[in-house]
Tab-separated table of C-alpha atoms in Angstrom:
chain	number	residue	atom	x	y	z
A	503	MET	CA	-43.718	9.607	22.243
A	504	THR	CA	-42.644	5.998	22.491
A	505	ILE	CA	-41.437	4.239	19.356
A	506	THR	CA	-42.002	0.506	19.410
A	507	VAL	CA	-39.935	-1.728	17.106
A	508	GLU	CA	-41.038	-5.280	16.542
A	509	THR	CA	-38.329	-7.698	15.438
A	510	GLY	CA	-38.838	-10.800	13.392
A	511	GLY	CA	-36.905	-13.055	15.731
A	512	PRO	CA	-33.588	-14.792	15.053
A	513	ILE	CA	-32.394	-14.995	11.469
A	514	ASP	CA	-32.064	-18.642	10.493
A	515	SER	CA	-31.059	-18.146	6.856
A	516	ILE	CA	-27.451	-17.063	7.465
A	517	PRO	CA	-25.199	-19.839	6.127
A	518	GLY	CA	-22.690	-21.467	8.373
A	519	VAL	CA	-19.144	-20.122	8.319
A	520	ILE	CA	-16.698	-22.232	6.329
A	521	GLY	CA	-13.447	-22.704	8.198
A	522	PRO	CA	-10.169	-22.146	6.292
A	523	ALA	CA	-9.260	-25.817	6.616
A	524	ALA	CA	-12.492	-26.797	4.855
A	525	SER	CA	-12.134	-24.512	1.825
A	526	THR	CA	-12.356	-26.353	-1.482
A	527	PHE	CA	-11.691	-25.488	-5.102
A	528	SER	CA	-15.408	-24.797	-5.447
A	529	ASP	CA	-15.246	-22.279	-2.581
A	530	LEU	CA	-12.336	-20.557	-4.321
A	531	ILE	CA	-14.266	-20.293	-7.590
A	532	LEU	CA	-17.365	-18.952	-5.839
A	533	GLN	CA	-15.373	-16.348	-3.932
A	534	VAL	CA	-13.642	-15.112	-7.072
A	535	ALA	CA	-16.974	-14.949	-8.914
A	536	ASP	CA	-18.460	-12.919	-6.072
A	537	GLU	CA	-15.578	-10.447	-5.938
A	538	VAL	CA	-15.538	-9.822	-9.706
A	539	ASP	CA	-19.327	-9.408	-9.531
A	540	ASP	CA	-20.133	-12.254	-11.931
A	541	THR	CA	-23.755	-12.585	-10.826
A	542	THR	CA	-24.962	-14.290	-14.027
A	543	GLY	CA	-22.227	-16.907	-14.430
A	544	GLU	CA	-21.033	-15.245	-17.624
A	545	TYR	CA	-17.405	-15.879	-16.727
A	546	ALA	CA	-17.819	-19.269	-15.041
A	547	GLY	CA	-15.446	-21.108	-17.385
A	548	GLN	CA	-12.870	-18.317	-17.370
A	549	ILE	CA	-12.952	-18.106	-13.568
A	550	GLN	CA	-12.185	-21.810	-13.231
A	551	ALA	CA	-9.379	-21.527	-15.785
A	552	ALA	CA	-7.991	-18.479	-13.967
A	553	CYS	CA	-7.960	-20.366	-10.651
A	554	TYR	CA	-6.012	-23.220	-12.228
A	555	ALA	CA	-3.608	-20.754	-13.849
A	556	ALA	CA	-3.116	-18.980	-10.518
A	557	ILE	CA	-2.186	-22.237	-8.798
A	558	ARG	CA	0.245	-23.130	-11.603
A	559	TYR	CA	1.886	-19.741	-11.188
A	560	CYS	CA	2.057	-19.830	-7.402
A	561	GLU	CA	3.361	-23.394	-7.117
A	562	ARG	CA	6.699	-22.356	-8.649
A	563	ASP	CA	7.657	-20.643	-5.396
A	564	VAL	CA	8.463	-22.137	-1.987
A	565	TYR	CA	6.182	-21.809	1.027
A	566	TYR	CA	5.977	-23.708	4.304
A	567	PHE	CA	3.245	-25.984	2.916
A	568	ASN	CA	4.878	-27.101	-0.362
A	569	GLU	CA	8.134	-28.515	0.981
A	570	THR	CA	8.761	-32.178	1.653
A	571	ARG	CA	11.422	-34.726	2.518
A	572	ASP	CA	9.189	-37.720	1.869
A	573	VAL	CA	9.935	-38.367	-1.818
A	574	THR	CA	12.044	-41.532	-1.903
A	575	PHE	CA	12.956	-44.366	-4.250
A	576	SER	CA	14.926	-47.578	-3.892
A	577	THR	CA	17.984	-48.285	-5.999
A	578	VAL	CA	18.124	-51.189	-8.421
A	579	ASP	CA	21.259	-53.174	-9.188
A	580	GLY	CA	22.892	-51.677	-12.287
A	581	GLN	CA	20.302	-48.873	-12.737
A	582	GLU	CA	21.583	-45.291	-12.776
A	583	TRP	CA	18.469	-43.456	-14.111
A	584	TYR	CA	15.263	-43.115	-12.060
A	585	GLY	CA	11.965	-41.612	-13.212
A	586	ALA	CA	8.194	-41.869	-12.954
A	587	ALA	CA	8.231	-45.657	-12.636
A	588	ASP	CA	10.342	-45.346	-9.478
A	589	ASN	CA	8.404	-42.423	-7.965
A	590	SER	CA	5.600	-40.579	-9.707
A	591	ASN	CA	6.810	-37.240	-8.307
A	592	ILE	CA	10.197	-37.334	-10.046
A	593	PRO	CA	9.091	-35.885	-13.427
A	594	THR	CA	7.441	-32.865	-11.748
A	595	LEU	CA	10.135	-31.936	-9.236
A	596	GLY	CA	10.304	-28.185	-8.674
A	597	ARG	CA	13.745	-28.109	-7.051
A	598	ILE	CA	15.883	-30.638	-5.232
A	599	VAL	CA	17.247	-28.943	-2.125
A	600	GLU	CA	19.205	-31.953	-0.871
A	601	ALA	CA	19.490	-35.662	-1.615
A	602	TYR	CA	20.471	-38.385	0.845
A	603	CYS	CA	21.498	-42.000	0.495
A	604	GLU	CA	20.179	-44.235	3.262
A	605	ARG	CA	21.465	-47.698	4.110
A	606	ALA	CA	19.404	-50.533	5.525
A	607	ASP	CA	20.830	-49.847	9.008
A	608	GLY	CA	19.436	-46.295	8.902
A	609	GLU	CA	22.757	-44.534	8.357
A	610	ARG	CA	22.334	-41.570	6.040
A	611	THR	CA	24.847	-39.614	3.966
A	612	ARG	CA	24.368	-36.418	1.990
A	613	MET	CA	24.805	-36.811	-1.751
A	614	ARG	CA	26.728	-34.280	-3.826
A	615	ARG	CA	24.905	-32.583	-6.680
A	616	VAL	CA	26.874	-32.498	-9.931
A	617	THR	CA	26.118	-31.251	-13.424
A	618	PRO	CA	24.697	-33.612	-16.065
A	619	GLU	CA	27.919	-33.118	-18.025
A	620	GLU	CA	30.106	-34.178	-15.110
A	621	ILE	CA	28.190	-37.354	-14.382
A	622	GLU	CA	28.099	-38.156	-18.103
A	623	LEU	CA	31.900	-38.369	-18.152
A	624	THR	CA	32.128	-40.599	-15.077
A	625	ALA	CA	29.237	-42.986	-15.801
A	626	ASP	CA	30.782	-44.643	-18.844
A	627	ASN	CA	31.984	-48.219	-19.440
A	628	SER	CA	34.667	-47.737	-16.793
A	629	ALA	CA	32.168	-46.538	-14.199
A	630	SER	CA	32.434	-47.939	-10.707
A	631	SER	CA	29.555	-49.499	-8.816
A	632	GLY	CA	28.610	-49.279	-5.178
A	633	GLU	CA	26.942	-46.859	-2.824
A	634	PRO	CA	25.813	-43.708	-4.686
A	635	TYR	CA	27.287	-40.444	-3.459
A	636	SER	CA	26.423	-38.011	-6.274
A	637	TYR	CA	23.376	-37.196	-8.366
A	638	THR	CA	22.005	-34.940	-11.066
A	639	TYR	CA	18.587	-34.099	-12.502
A	640	PHE	CA	18.173	-34.161	-16.274
A	641	GLY	CA	15.292	-34.851	-18.645
A	642	GLN	CA	12.837	-35.141	-15.725
A	643	ARG	CA	14.841	-38.024	-14.271
A	644	VAL	CA	17.351	-38.463	-11.459
A	645	ARG	CA	20.736	-39.957	-12.327
A	646	ILE	CA	22.985	-41.274	-9.555
A	647	TYR	CA	26.648	-42.312	-9.339
A	648	PRO	CA	28.320	-44.686	-8.653
A	649	ILE	CA	25.909	-47.046	-10.340
A	650	PRO	CA	24.217	-49.042	-7.527
A	651	ASP	CA	25.281	-52.621	-6.874
A	652	ALA	CA	23.138	-55.440	-5.492
A	653	THR	CA	22.767	-53.647	-2.166
A	654	VAL	CA	19.478	-51.759	-2.006
A	655	TYR	CA	19.775	-48.127	-0.945
A	656	THR	CA	16.991	-45.615	-0.340
A	657	ILE	CA	17.443	-42.237	-1.996
A	658	ARG	CA	15.599	-39.520	-0.110
A	659	LEU	CA	14.890	-36.165	-1.777
A	660	GLN	CA	14.266	-32.932	0.098
A	661	LEU	CA	12.193	-30.737	-2.211
A	662	GLY	CA	11.097	-27.120	-2.282
A	663	PRO	CA	8.927	-26.301	-4.075
A	664	TYR	CA	7.035	-29.582	-4.153
A	665	ARG	CA	4.018	-29.849	-6.454
A	666	LEU	CA	0.909	-30.834	-4.531
A	667	ALA	CA	-1.666	-33.285	-5.860
A	668	THR	CA	-3.530	-31.871	-8.852
A	669	ILE	CA	-7.068	-30.648	-8.183
A	670	THR	CA	-9.444	-32.566	-10.446
A	671	ASN	CA	-12.839	-32.049	-8.773
A	672	ALA	CA	-14.697	-29.030	-7.431
A	673	SER	CA	-14.801	-30.652	-3.985
A	674	ASP	CA	-11.021	-31.192	-3.892
A	675	SER	CA	-8.958	-29.301	-1.358
A	676	ASN	CA	-5.247	-28.817	-0.765
A	677	ALA	CA	-2.973	-26.118	0.643
A	678	TRP	CA	-3.649	-23.835	-2.330
A	679	THR	CA	-7.342	-23.657	-1.364
A	680	THR	CA	-6.676	-23.403	2.378
A	681	GLU	CA	-3.331	-21.940	3.470
A	682	ALA	CA	-2.884	-19.910	0.256
A	683	PHE	CA	-6.566	-19.232	-0.451
A	684	ASP	CA	-6.250	-15.431	-0.442
A	685	MET	CA	-3.079	-15.371	-2.535
A	686	VAL	CA	-4.489	-17.700	-5.204
A	687	LYS	CA	-7.764	-15.760	-5.227
A	688	ALA	CA	-5.933	-12.474	-5.815
A	689	ARG	CA	-3.839	-13.971	-8.620
A	690	ALA	CA	-6.944	-15.424	-10.289
A	691	LYS	CA	-8.659	-12.029	-10.162
A	692	TYR	CA	-5.587	-10.396	-11.686
A	693	ILE	CA	-5.662	-12.887	-14.566
A	694	LEU	CA	-9.370	-12.274	-15.137
A	695	TYR	CA	-9.108	-8.494	-15.091
A	696	LYS	CA	-5.987	-8.452	-17.282
A	697	ASP	CA	-6.773	-11.121	-19.865
A	698	ILE	CA	-10.569	-11.461	-19.925
A	699	MET	CA	-12.204	-8.241	-18.753
A	700	LYS	CA	-9.390	-5.976	-20.033
A	701	ASP	CA	-9.663	-3.624	-17.048
A	702	ALA	CA	-6.196	-2.226	-16.322
A	703	ASP	CA	-7.167	-0.407	-13.115
A	704	LEU	CA	-8.795	-3.433	-11.491
A	705	ALA	CA	-5.940	-5.628	-12.699
A	706	ALA	CA	-3.467	-3.316	-10.954
A	707	GLU	CA	-5.483	-3.471	-7.730
A	708	ALA	CA	-5.627	-7.265	-7.885
A	709	LEU	CA	-1.880	-7.461	-8.540
A	710	ASN	CA	-1.194	-5.292	-5.496
A	711	ASP	CA	-3.397	-7.596	-3.433
A	712	TYR	CA	-1.520	-10.625	-4.755
A	713	ASN	CA	1.847	-9.045	-3.876
A	714	ASP	CA	0.608	-8.302	-0.344
A	715	GLN	CA	-0.656	-11.859	0.152
A	716	GLN	CA	2.546	-13.373	-1.225
A	717	SER	CA	4.695	-11.191	1.029
A	718	ALA	CA	2.667	-12.285	4.057
A	719	LEU	CA	3.059	-15.982	3.191
A	720	LYS	CA	6.770	-15.516	2.504
A	721	ALA	CA	7.207	-13.860	5.886
A	722	GLU	CA	5.328	-16.660	7.633
A	723	THR	CA	7.447	-19.247	5.799
A	724	SER	CA	10.601	-17.491	6.976
A	725	ARG	CA	9.362	-17.440	10.575
A	726	ARG	CA	8.356	-21.092	10.530
A	727	ASN	CA	11.610	-22.243	8.924
A	728	ALA	CA	13.857	-19.943	10.970
A	729	GLY	CA	15.300	-18.565	7.783
A	730	GLY	CA	16.954	-15.563	9.468
A	731	LEU	CA	20.706	-15.179	9.909
A	732	ILE	CA	22.527	-14.843	13.212
A	733	LYS	CA	24.976	-11.945	13.109
A	734	VAL	CA	28.263	-12.389	14.958
A	735	THR	CA	28.962	-9.598	17.421
A	736	CYS	CA	32.307	-8.907	19.071
A	737	PHE	CA	32.352	-7.947	22.751
């Protein structure tokens, strides 16, 4: 007996695949909603809040996509403190890895980081002026010493972590919704299960997923930045 199966032809209703580079905050919210089975939109507000909270949590750590050496400001004659007016990123700095003083001819020197207490004792009425060679970070501002003279220097900051631009619209996208999509998603689900749905078992599963995703990103960051150590061997 022959069984004949008649097909309906190609399926045209399958949505196009969204590439990782095109993922937006809206895509993140929709994916979280789907995975926590929020089919009615009951948790729509909490899901958005959880996604924001997940990003705030994750951005405290360093990955290959939230480092930068492009935060700079120019010195002003007689000014030792520099803040938001000099570069909007200064008040939100995660960590200053290195600071450099650059002259107009392109020559660059590494600045020495000192404690706020140390620079407080040197930057008094007897303070010298000239090319800055030390700095500190206090009260969400950068303080440099010696106090700059009339020569304009460029202070370059190498940062890690560096806070990316804040997401303000559903269509916004940055590295947290692309490179770290899976890690942020897992953290958001953990927050939802722990704080909103009060489901300890699902919260534990989501936390394990988050730890796996974070470990993978940390490993990739180490590979990209060549963070391994070379061991000396005697022959």
